[in-house]
PDB file of C-alpha atoms in Angstrom:
ATOM      1  CA  UNK A  43     117.184 -58.897-142.828  1.00 60.00           C
ATOM      2  CA  UNK A  44     113.577 -57.514-144.419  1.00 67.00           C
ATOM      3  CA  UNK A  45     112.288 -60.195-146.453  1.00 89.00           C
ATOM      4  CA  UNK A  46     110.240 -57.730-148.890  1.00 94.00           C
ATOM      5  CA  UNK A  47     110.739 -54.241-148.549  1.00 94.00           C
ATOM      6  CA  UNK A  48     109.423 -51.303-150.342  1.00 95.00           C
ATOM      7  CA  UNK A  49     110.529 -47.583-150.923  1.00 95.00           C
ATOM      8  CA  UNK A  50     109.621 -45.312-150.001  1.00 96.00           C
ATOM      9  CA  UNK A  51     106.869 -46.016-147.350  1.00 94.00           C
ATOM     10  CA  UNK A  52     104.742 -42.761-148.349  1.00 95.00           C
ATOM     11  CA  UNK A  53     104.506 -40.619-151.013  1.00 96.00           C
ATOM     12  CA  UNK A  54     102.478 -37.673-151.718  1.00 97.00           C
ATOM     13  CA  UNK A  55     102.613 -35.878-154.941  1.00 97.00           C
ATOM     14  CA  UNK A  56     100.455 -33.714-157.400  1.00 96.00           C
ATOM     15  CA  UNK A  57      98.867 -34.921-160.302  1.00 97.00           C
ATOM     16  CA  UNK A  58      99.775 -35.505-163.744  1.00 97.00           C
ATOM     17  CA  UNK A  59     103.642 -35.880-162.014  1.00 97.00           C
ATOM     18  CA  UNK A  60     105.524 -39.022-162.618  1.00 97.00           C
ATOM     19  CA  UNK A  61     106.682 -41.339-159.773  1.00 97.00           C
ATOM     20  CA  UNK A  62     108.171 -44.567-158.721  1.00 97.00           C
ATOM     21  CA  UNK A  63     107.984 -46.816-156.231  1.00 97.00           C
ATOM     22  CA  UNK A  64     110.815 -49.603-155.909  1.00 97.00           C
ATOM     23  CA  UNK A  65     110.922 -53.550-154.085  1.00 97.00           C
ATOM     24  CA  UNK A  66     112.999 -55.466-153.536  1.00 96.00           C
ATOM     25  CA  UNK A  67     113.110 -59.535-151.906  1.00 96.00           C
ATOM     26  CA  UNK A  68     115.940 -61.210-150.285  1.00 94.00           C
ATOM     27  CA  UNK A  69     114.602 -64.322-149.982  1.00 92.00           C
ATOM     28  CA  UNK A  70     115.205 -65.752-153.927  1.00 90.00           C
ATOM     29  CA  UNK A  71     111.906 -66.115-154.490  1.00 89.00           C
ATOM     30  CA  UNK A  72     111.479 -65.822-158.763  1.00 86.00           C
ATOM     31  CA  UNK A  73     108.217 -64.439-158.763  1.00 88.00           C
ATOM     32  CA  UNK A  74     107.116 -61.106-157.852  1.00 91.00           C
ATOM     33  CA  UNK A  75     103.260 -58.956-157.214  1.00 92.00           C
ATOM     34  CA  UNK A  76     101.983 -55.879-157.397  1.00 94.00           C
ATOM     35  CA  UNK A  77      98.788 -55.170-155.376  1.00 93.00           C
ATOM     36  CA  UNK A  78      96.583 -51.980-155.086  1.00 94.00           C
ATOM     37  CA  UNK A  79      94.635 -51.247-152.078  1.00 92.00           C
ATOM     38  CA  UNK A  80      91.885 -48.798-152.138  1.00 90.00           C
ATOM     39  CA  UNK A  81      90.547 -46.554-149.393  1.00 89.00           C
ATOM     40  CA  UNK A  82      88.079 -49.288-148.406  1.00 87.00           C
ATOM     41  CA  UNK A  83      90.402 -51.669-148.002  1.00 86.00           C
ATOM     42  CA  UNK A  84      89.741 -53.785-150.805  1.00 89.00           C
ATOM     43  CA  UNK A  85      93.352 -55.923-152.559  1.00 90.00           C
ATOM     44  CA  UNK A  86      93.834 -56.237-156.045  1.00 90.00           C
ATOM     45  CA  UNK A  87      95.781 -58.130-157.773  1.00 90.00           C
ATOM     46  CA  UNK A  88      97.846 -55.601-160.912  1.00 91.00           C
ATOM     47  CA  UNK A  89     101.030 -57.250-162.191  1.00 88.00           C
ATOM     48  CA  UNK A  90     103.409 -60.348-161.335  1.00 88.00           C
ATOM     49  CA  UNK A  91     106.775 -61.278-162.908  1.00 87.00           C
ATOM     50  CA  UNK A  92     108.282 -64.389-162.928  1.00 83.00           C
ATOM     51  CA  UNK A  93     111.606 -64.385-163.572  1.00 72.00           C
ATOM     52  CA  UNK A  94     112.038 -61.128-165.247  1.00 68.00           C
ATOM     53  CA  UNK A  95     108.564 -62.149-167.324  1.00 78.00           C
ATOM     54  CA  UNK A  96     105.055 -60.713-166.995  1.00 82.00           C
ATOM     55  CA  UNK A  97     102.421 -63.116-166.458  1.00 73.00           C
ATOM     56  CA  UNK A  98     100.203 -61.596-164.962  1.00 72.00           C
ATOM     57  CA  UNK A  99      98.653 -57.940-166.367  1.00 73.00           C
ATOM     58  CA  UNK A 100      95.385 -56.880-164.719  1.00 73.00           C
ATOM     59  CA  UNK A 101      92.898 -53.922-166.303  1.00 78.00           C
ATOM     60  CA  UNK A 102      95.457 -51.642-165.273  1.00 87.00           C
ATOM     61  CA  UNK A 103      95.979 -48.167-166.956  1.00 89.00           C
ATOM     62  CA  UNK A 104      98.819 -47.931-169.017  1.00 89.00           C
ATOM     63  CA  UNK A 105     100.339 -45.501-166.810  1.00 94.00           C
ATOM     64  CA  UNK A 106     101.546 -48.079-165.048  1.00 93.00           C
ATOM     65  CA  UNK A 107     104.406 -50.279-166.003  1.00 92.00           C
ATOM     66  CA  UNK A 108     106.290 -52.923-163.441  1.00 91.00           C
ATOM     67  CA  UNK A 109     109.740 -53.316-164.206  1.00 91.00           C
ATOM     68  CA  UNK A 110     112.168 -55.992-163.145  1.00 89.00           C
ATOM     69  CA  UNK A 111     115.637 -55.594-163.421  1.00 89.00           C
ATOM     70  CA  UNK A 112     116.425 -58.874-161.924  1.00 88.00           C
ATOM     71  CA  UNK A 113     114.806 -61.302-160.245  1.00 86.00           C
ATOM     72  CA  UNK A 114     114.949 -59.683-156.879  1.00 92.00           C
ATOM     73  CA  UNK A 115     113.599 -56.157-157.981  1.00 94.00           C
ATOM     74  CA  UNK A 116     110.090 -55.597-159.256  1.00 93.00           C
ATOM     75  CA  UNK A 117     109.669 -51.476-159.348  1.00 95.00           C
ATOM     76  CA  UNK A 118     106.237 -49.989-160.334  1.00 96.00           C
ATOM     77  CA  UNK A 119     106.146 -46.249-162.377  1.00 96.00           C
ATOM     78  CA  UNK A 120     103.436 -44.375-162.543  1.00 96.00           C
ATOM     79  CA  UNK A 121     103.474 -41.838-165.156  1.00 96.00           C
ATOM     80  CA  UNK A 122     100.967 -38.901-164.610  1.00 97.00           C
ATOM     81  CA  UNK A 123      99.337 -39.826-161.500  1.00 97.00           C
ATOM     82  CA  UNK A 124      95.546 -39.236-160.803  1.00 96.00           C
ATOM     83  CA  UNK A 125      93.859 -38.372-158.080  1.00 96.00           C
ATOM     84  CA  UNK A 126      92.417 -41.620-158.292  1.00 94.00           C
ATOM     85  CA  UNK A 127      95.532 -43.492-158.057  1.00 96.00           C
ATOM     86  CA  UNK A 128      95.457 -42.477-154.154  1.00 96.00           C
ATOM     87  CA  UNK A 129      95.788 -46.487-152.351  1.00 96.00           C
ATOM     88  CA  UNK A 130      98.512 -48.601-150.865  1.00 95.00           C
ATOM     89  CA  UNK A 131     100.442 -50.636-153.120  1.00 96.00           C
ATOM     90  CA  UNK A 132     101.850 -53.551-151.466  1.00 95.00           C
ATOM     91  CA  UNK A 133     104.477 -55.552-153.443  1.00 95.00           C
ATOM     92  CA  UNK A 134     104.920 -59.194-152.979  1.00 94.00           C
ATOM     93  CA  UNK A 135     107.169 -62.259-153.822  1.00 92.00           C
ATOM     94  CA  UNK A 136     106.689 -66.098-153.533  1.00 89.00           C
ATOM     95  CA  UNK A 137     109.112 -69.017-154.225  1.00 84.00           C
ATOM     96  CA  UNK A 138     108.553 -71.331-157.704  1.00 69.00           C
ATOM     97  CA  UNK A 139     106.200 -74.193-156.897  1.00 70.00           C
ATOM     98  CA  UNK A 140     107.962 -77.362-158.117  1.00 64.00           C
ATOM     99  CA  UNK A 141     107.449 -78.598-154.372  1.00 62.00           C
ATOM    100  CA  UNK A 142     103.534 -77.115-154.046  1.00 67.00           C
ATOM    101  CA  UNK A 143     101.583 -74.218-153.000  1.00 71.00           C
ATOM    102  CA  UNK A 144     104.116 -71.583-152.089  1.00 75.00           C
ATOM    103  CA  UNK A 145     102.678 -68.311-149.707  1.00 84.00           C
ATOM    104  CA  UNK A 146     103.291 -64.875-151.446  1.00 89.00           C
ATOM    105  CA  UNK A 147     105.212 -63.194-148.560  1.00 91.00           C
ATOM    106  CA  UNK A 148     103.673 -59.047-148.575  1.00 92.00           C
ATOM    107  CA  UNK A 149     106.035 -56.047-148.091  1.00 94.00           C
ATOM    108  CA  UNK A 150     104.777 -53.463-145.819  1.00 92.00           C
ATOM    109  CA  UNK A 151     103.468 -51.022-148.398  1.00 94.00           C
ATOM    110  CA  UNK A 152     103.672 -48.093-149.619  1.00 96.00           C
ATOM    111  CA  UNK A 153     101.043 -45.040-149.068  1.00 95.00           C
ATOM    112  CA  UNK A 154     100.789 -42.632-152.102  1.00 97.00           C
ATOM    113  CA  UNK A 155      98.751 -39.555-152.120  1.00 97.00           C
ATOM    114  CA  UNK A 156      97.713 -37.524-155.293  1.00 97.00           C
ATOM    115  CA  UNK A 157      97.206 -34.422-154.008  1.00 96.00           C
TER     116      UNK A 157
ATOM    117  CA  UNK B 214      86.448 -67.313-162.080  1.00 69.00           C
ATOM    118  CA  UNK B 215      86.493 -67.484-158.520  1.00 72.00           C
ATOM    119  CA  UNK B 216      85.687 -65.460-155.988  1.00 86.00           C
ATOM    120  CA  UNK B 217      85.389 -65.110-152.053  1.00 92.00           C
ATOM    121  CA  UNK B 218      82.974 -63.261-149.428  1.00 94.00           C
ATOM    122  CA  UNK B 219      83.853 -62.478-146.174  1.00 95.00           C
ATOM    123  CA  UNK B 220      80.484 -62.039-144.157  1.00 91.00           C
ATOM    124  CA  UNK B 221      80.709 -58.886-141.554  1.00 90.00           C
ATOM    125  CA  UNK B 222      83.280 -56.068-142.283  1.00 92.00           C
ATOM    126  CA  UNK B 223      83.308 -55.697-138.637  1.00 95.00           C
ATOM    127  CA  UNK B 224      83.373 -58.112-136.000  1.00 97.00           C
ATOM    128  CA  UNK B 225      83.953 -57.274-131.718  1.00 97.00           C
ATOM    129  CA  UNK B 226      84.469 -60.125-129.438  1.00 97.00           C
ATOM    130  CA  UNK B 227      85.600 -59.669-125.885  1.00 97.00           C
ATOM    131  CA  UNK B 228      89.663 -60.841-124.771  1.00 96.00           C
ATOM    132  CA  UNK B 229      88.616 -64.501-123.810  1.00 96.00           C
ATOM    133  CA  UNK B 230      86.027 -64.999-126.179  1.00 97.00           C
ATOM    134  CA  UNK B 231      85.579 -67.413-129.288  1.00 97.00           C
ATOM    135  CA  UNK B 232      86.743 -65.413-132.184  1.00 97.00           C
ATOM    136  CA  UNK B 233      85.086 -66.777-135.680  1.00 97.00           C
ATOM    137  CA  UNK B 234      85.406 -64.817-138.784  1.00 98.00           C
ATOM    138  CA  UNK B 235      83.398 -66.075-141.763  1.00 97.00           C
ATOM    139  CA  UNK B 236      84.766 -66.842-145.487  1.00 96.00           C
ATOM    140  CA  UNK B 237      82.688 -68.137-148.372  1.00 95.00           C
ATOM    141  CA  UNK B 238      84.335 -68.795-151.941  1.00 92.00           C
ATOM    142  CA  UNK B 239      83.059 -69.472-155.388  1.00 89.00           C
ATOM    143  CA  UNK B 240      84.360 -71.521-158.096  1.00 80.00           C
ATOM    144  CA  UNK B 241      83.951 -74.559-160.590  1.00 75.00           C
ATOM    145  CA  UNK B 242      86.462 -76.471-158.042  1.00 78.00           C
ATOM    146  CA  UNK B 243      87.637 -76.736-155.410  1.00 77.00           C
ATOM    147  CA  UNK B 244      90.464 -74.058-155.052  1.00 85.00           C
ATOM    148  CA  UNK B 245      93.125 -73.506-152.902  1.00 89.00           C
ATOM    149  CA  UNK B 246      92.152 -70.868-149.705  1.00 92.00           C
ATOM    150  CA  UNK B 247      93.970 -68.401-147.639  1.00 94.00           C
ATOM    151  CA  UNK B 248      93.867 -66.037-144.733  1.00 96.00           C
ATOM    152  CA  UNK B 249      96.187 -63.273-144.624  1.00 96.00           C
ATOM    153  CA  UNK B 250      96.479 -60.735-141.291  1.00 96.00           C
ATOM    154  CA  UNK B 251      96.824 -57.010-141.685  1.00 93.00           C
ATOM    155  CA  UNK B 252      97.902 -55.039-138.585  1.00 91.00           C
ATOM    156  CA  UNK B 253      97.580 -51.435-138.652  1.00 87.00           C
ATOM    157  CA  UNK B 254     100.422 -49.765-140.860  1.00 81.00           C
ATOM    158  CA  UNK B 255     101.838 -53.043-141.859  1.00 85.00           C
ATOM    159  CA  UNK B 256     101.609 -55.245-145.175  1.00 87.00           C
ATOM    160  CA  UNK B 257      99.821 -58.943-145.176  1.00 91.00           C
ATOM    161  CA  UNK B 258     101.132 -61.533-143.100  1.00 93.00           C
ATOM    162  CA  UNK B 259     100.046 -65.556-143.601  1.00 93.00           C
ATOM    163  CA  UNK B 260      97.767 -66.860-140.817  1.00 95.00           C
ATOM    164  CA  UNK B 261      96.859 -70.129-143.059  1.00 94.00           C
ATOM    165  CA  UNK B 262      96.064 -72.074-145.825  1.00 92.00           C
ATOM    166  CA  UNK B 263      94.437 -75.025-147.614  1.00 91.00           C
ATOM    167  CA  UNK B 264      96.127 -76.470-150.384  1.00 86.00           C
ATOM    168  CA  UNK B 265      94.685 -79.994-150.061  1.00 79.00           C
ATOM    169  CA  UNK B 266      94.164 -82.961-147.415  1.00 75.00           C
ATOM    170  CA  UNK B 267      93.491 -82.078-144.458  1.00 83.00           C
ATOM    171  CA  UNK B 268      90.668 -79.976-144.154  1.00 89.00           C
ATOM    172  CA  UNK B 269      91.256 -78.693-140.400  1.00 94.00           C
ATOM    173  CA  UNK B 270      94.079 -75.971-141.609  1.00 94.00           C
ATOM    174  CA  UNK B 271      96.488 -74.854-138.103  1.00 94.00           C
ATOM    175  CA  UNK B 272      98.112 -71.447-138.559  1.00 94.00           C
ATOM    176  CA  UNK B 273      99.777 -69.093-136.451  1.00 93.00           C
ATOM    177  CA  UNK B 274      98.692 -67.172-133.614  1.00 93.00           C
ATOM    178  CA  UNK B 275      95.999 -69.920-132.257  1.00 95.00           C
ATOM    179  CA  UNK B 276      94.089 -69.526-135.230  1.00 97.00           C
ATOM    180  CA  UNK B 277      92.540 -72.270-137.736  1.00 97.00           C
ATOM    181  CA  UNK B 278      90.117 -72.860-140.775  1.00 97.00           C
ATOM    182  CA  UNK B 279      87.922 -75.575-141.623  1.00 95.00           C
ATOM    183  CA  UNK B 280      87.766 -76.399-145.383  1.00 93.00           C
ATOM    184  CA  UNK B 281      83.832 -77.230-145.405  1.00 93.00           C
ATOM    185  CA  UNK B 282      83.335 -78.251-149.240  1.00 89.00           C
ATOM    186  CA  UNK B 283      79.565 -78.541-149.396  1.00 90.00           C
ATOM    187  CA  UNK B 284      79.277 -75.225-147.437  1.00 92.00           C
ATOM    188  CA  UNK B 285      81.850 -73.226-149.815  1.00 92.00           C
ATOM    189  CA  UNK B 286      83.172 -72.083-146.725  1.00 94.00           C
ATOM    190  CA  UNK B 287      86.695 -71.622-144.759  1.00 96.00           C
ATOM    191  CA  UNK B 288      85.608 -70.114-141.756  1.00 97.00           C
ATOM    192  CA  UNK B 289      88.443 -68.826-139.531  1.00 97.00           C
ATOM    193  CA  UNK B 290      88.200 -69.513-135.602  1.00 97.00           C
ATOM    194  CA  UNK B 291      89.873 -69.084-132.838  1.00 97.00           C
ATOM    195  CA  UNK B 292      88.922 -70.309-129.073  1.00 97.00           C
ATOM    196  CA  UNK B 293      90.262 -67.457-127.092  1.00 97.00           C
ATOM    197  CA  UNK B 294      90.801 -63.844-128.243  1.00 97.00           C
ATOM    198  CA  UNK B 295      93.481 -61.970-127.414  1.00 96.00           C
ATOM    199  CA  UNK B 296      94.037 -58.217-127.942  1.00 96.00           C
ATOM    200  CA  UNK B 297      96.773 -58.329-129.946  1.00 95.00           C
ATOM    201  CA  UNK B 298      94.279 -60.203-132.176  1.00 96.00           C
ATOM    202  CA  UNK B 299      92.807 -56.527-133.449  1.00 96.00           C
ATOM    203  CA  UNK B 300      93.376 -56.248-136.919  1.00 96.00           C
ATOM    204  CA  UNK B 301      92.219 -56.606-140.648  1.00 95.00           C
ATOM    205  CA  UNK B 302      91.860 -60.195-142.218  1.00 97.00           C
ATOM    206  CA  UNK B 303      91.730 -60.956-145.475  1.00 96.00           C
ATOM    207  CA  UNK B 304      91.081 -64.157-146.871  1.00 96.00           C
ATOM    208  CA  UNK B 305      91.837 -64.804-150.383  1.00 94.00           C
ATOM    209  CA  UNK B 306      91.114 -67.481-153.051  1.00 91.00           C
ATOM    210  CA  UNK B 307      93.644 -68.858-155.637  1.00 86.00           C
ATOM    211  CA  UNK B 308      92.754 -71.087-158.774  1.00 78.00           C
ATOM    212  CA  UNK B 309      93.667 -74.509-159.117  1.00 73.00           C
ATOM    213  CA  UNK B 310      96.782 -74.929-161.750  1.00 68.00           C
ATOM    214  CA  UNK B 311      99.291 -72.352-163.100  1.00 59.00           C
ATOM    215  CA  UNK B 312      98.148 -69.048-161.969  1.00 63.00           C
ATOM    216  CA  UNK B 313      99.528 -67.897-158.659  1.00 72.00           C
ATOM    217  CA  UNK B 314      96.689 -64.904-158.752  1.00 78.00           C
ATOM    218  CA  UNK B 315      95.135 -64.192-155.461  1.00 86.00           C
ATOM    219  CA  UNK B 316      91.635 -63.203-155.448  1.00 89.00           C
ATOM    220  CA  UNK B 317      90.866 -61.211-152.114  1.00 92.00           C
ATOM    221  CA  UNK B 318      87.782 -61.333-149.645  1.00 93.00           C
ATOM    222  CA  UNK B 319      86.788 -57.077-148.668  1.00 92.00           C
ATOM    223  CA  UNK B 320      88.379 -57.887-145.333  1.00 94.00           C
ATOM    224  CA  UNK B 321      86.745 -58.188-142.201  1.00 96.00           C
ATOM    225  CA  UNK B 322      88.065 -55.907-139.406  1.00 96.00           C
ATOM    226  CA  UNK B 323      88.546 -57.417-135.667  1.00 97.00           C
ATOM    227  CA  UNK B 324      88.349 -55.587-132.310  1.00 97.00           C
ATOM    228  CA  UNK B 325      88.693 -57.309-129.319  1.00 97.00           C
ATOM    229  CA  UNK B 326      87.031 -55.847-126.007  1.00 95.00           C
ATOM    230  CA  UNK B 327      88.628 -56.109-122.671  1.00 93.00           C
TER     231      UNK B 327
END
């Protein structure tokens, strides 16, 4: 009954490859996010989707493309992987905020290592 | 733009001692403030959040934080540390308004000594 799940948990790949990370939430939330945590544990927002529409798109390379087939899923596709893409990627979700400031719930993370 | 600074990337306390993790924010108007905890190889879990009204916020696992506008601070405290509190702690800020973007501090690694 995991609230926010990500697959895979670990991803080791070669430079130049294309890979995807999947995220699913079963909380009925309407907004989902992708964060990147670097080797120094600094966390930075990458993308956010609200009801399948992009509402935040921070200055990440266009090699990164979020795809949301429905509001329970927000996948992250990465083209032409580079060494600097090695990081932990976290998916998160939150509820509509008509009644107050909602908590963001995080997935367990995907540890990406580019060789 | 808002930002958050966590003083001390590493804090060590003895089991049973007071835990104090510092967080200062920079924002033109008082923002929303959050503390998250990250255990090894896990995602982030919300400890507590300040959104309005009460300036002393109680969270899970015995943690609490006090919003002090005059000091632009939101320090996290726990009266008595437990071994299970050892983790990475992140302070985060969010601007009031429609955007839901969280801006995180650089994190503080808490070590609890027996």
